[in-house]
């Protein structure tokens, strides 16, 4: 067992024990790990799940995901619970019994409104459950005494394909790999034309080859299990049901590139999967599939550690993820050099998505022809989709690449569809005219999120929610993204409340292009996608909310002077601007 002392692990433990991380704890941890205090302080400040003031004994985070949200049957459940418990949103109650806030999508979109309570997901919320929760919290009932069904995260799999239909026993892929040898296995992965399933679609075989050839003292394999893109939950199911195939994919990669150490970087929202993943690792060590002399090969040693993130979407970006693995804030690095040459601790590192590594295990076992028999020439094999929003059966679907958007909508029971957001907020917003397009890297690419919005949805509200998401998740490192995402959100705020003029639409377009072009990393490059798509395909949704003027100020001058009037205690009629004057 190679469990190591990781800064994030220690901070998670402190957070759970004391409900916050004090300055004293920060100094102690820094001394314990021989790290600068400033680094530990910066890490605590960076990650959303670490707090510098105490949270409640019951710390509740509602998912504010655009497709499922926290509304059910017309009730705003977040506000309902905050009223029932007399606690303001974003605050801890005076007796420290409870704190309530929102968080970005927690990957439970197929379970309706959901929340995390002390890090554990509670799904299928409705007004009745909220009432019961409030009673249990006031009675100080421990979570293990709450109805177990509330915490049951069922995997809704509606369509199985190439990966989900075929079974493998632990070790099958590895044995085939040892038979084929290093080069033979790599050739098979290259010939399969497998492309990364995390979104960008880079060739997996080429990534492994580049890493194998890169000089370094050690090589590393990292599984990106951050799954932060709103509307994506297929990795959650894979981690739960296919953890063996995932670890095997990492081990096969390790064999090919010559790595002794691997990491699963698990998103903080999926911390509840940790015991299961640790059990899988233990079991594989017992079977001789991890550890020293794997399957009796004296020169084949490899093991895997799990590092749990702490609520930062940007840590899904591979270089930010590596920074986080190194115990730092997840600020993306400048690239090149790319992780394959200069990754974890400056050494050659492969970072792959969960689904990619599982596909690699199957390819190692069944061969590249099995894989290329499906899909399109440029996008072979299948893709797992997390389908959510307005359809009869939200859940996981596996399709061969090349399927059209309309076929998918038909299969999941989506009618009267206004728009589909493929690939999450960072992806593509499609209107009806595009439903004949294909799901494939050469047409509409995706990491797996597929959100459906019917005609009853207000598309501008959706775009506004995406803009709020990016403004919240921008890591703040570079100005075009840090400032630009806020400006975009504010521009949409203004249009949403009916104060936007025509020049605000032009401004949105201009700022969007600046953010896309001048940002440092992929988050900024894609943050304006929903706005740009919205302006192009749903301009009506913007225009119908505009004022008839060419220009309106971003704020009301008379209202802005209210604080000054209060301070000077001069609030008579003469201290107000006449109507229309502002
Ligand atoms: C802001 C941002 C968030 C990302 N989040 C994820 C993620 O949660 N999971 C993932 O596999 N890739 C994510 N990626 C893509 C990774 O940077 C990287 O391309 C991927 O993990 C490579 O694995 P693959 O080749 O198997 O797709 C993200 C990229 C960006 C820019
Ligand atoms: S683009 Fe945004 S997320 Fe990326 S480095 Fe700049 S501020 Fe951070």
Short mmCIF file of N, CA and C and ligand atoms in Angstrom, two decimals, residues 314 332 473-478 481-482 519-521 523-524, ligand 2:
data_model
loop_
_atom_site.label_atom_id
_atom_site.label_comp_id
_atom_site.label_asym_id
_atom_site.label_seq_id
_atom_site.Cartn_x
_atom_site.Cartn_y
_atom_site.Cartn_z
N UNK A 314 -11.76 24.04 -12.05
CA UNK A 314 -10.55 24.23 -12.86
C UNK A 314 -9.58 23.06 -12.69
N UNK A 332 -3.74 26.68 -13.74
CA UNK A 332 -3.19 26.03 -14.93
C UNK A 332 -1.79 26.54 -15.28
N UNK A 473 -16.19 29.98 -11.26
CA UNK A 473 -15.15 28.96 -11.32
C UNK A 473 -13.83 29.46 -11.91
N UNK A 474 -13.81 30.65 -12.50
CA UNK A 474 -12.55 31.19 -13.01
C UNK A 474 -11.54 31.20 -11.87
N UNK A 475 -10.33 30.69 -12.13
CA UNK A 475 -9.37 30.60 -11.01
C UNK A 475 -8.78 31.95 -10.67
N UNK A 476 -8.99 32.95 -11.53
CA UNK A 476 -8.56 34.31 -11.22
C UNK A 476 -7.13 34.62 -11.60
N UNK A 477 -6.44 33.68 -12.21
CA UNK A 477 -5.02 33.89 -12.52
C UNK A 477 -4.81 34.95 -13.61
N UNK A 478 -5.62 34.90 -14.66
CA UNK A 478 -5.37 35.86 -15.75
C UNK A 478 -6.54 36.84 -15.90
N UNK A 481 -9.87 36.41 -18.30
CA UNK A 481 -10.90 35.49 -17.79
C UNK A 481 -11.47 36.00 -16.48
N UNK A 482 -10.60 36.41 -15.54
CA UNK A 482 -11.09 36.85 -14.22
C UNK A 482 -12.08 38.01 -14.36
N UNK A 519 -7.51 34.52 -23.03
CA UNK A 519 -7.40 33.82 -21.75
C UNK A 519 -6.25 32.83 -21.78
N UNK A 520 -5.82 32.46 -20.57
CA UNK A 520 -4.64 31.61 -20.42
C UNK A 520 -4.93 30.13 -20.66
N UNK A 521 -6.12 29.67 -20.28
CA UNK A 521 -6.37 28.22 -20.38
C UNK A 521 -7.74 27.93 -20.97
N UNK A 523 -10.50 27.00 -19.77
CA UNK A 523 -11.73 27.52 -19.16
C UNK A 523 -12.10 28.84 -19.82
N UNK A 524 -11.12 29.73 -19.90
CA UNK A 524 -11.40 31.03 -20.52
C UNK A 524 -11.69 30.90 -22.02
S1 LIG B 2 -8.43 31.34 -18.22
FE1 LIG B 2 -9.55 31.56 -16.28
S2 LIG B 2 -9.33 29.59 -15.30
FE2 LIG B 2 -7.77 29.70 -16.91
S3 LIG B 2 -5.96 30.53 -15.92
FE3 LIG B 2 -7.07 32.29 -16.69
S4 LIG B 2 -8.34 32.90 -14.92
FE4 LIG B 2 -7.67 30.83 -14.51
#
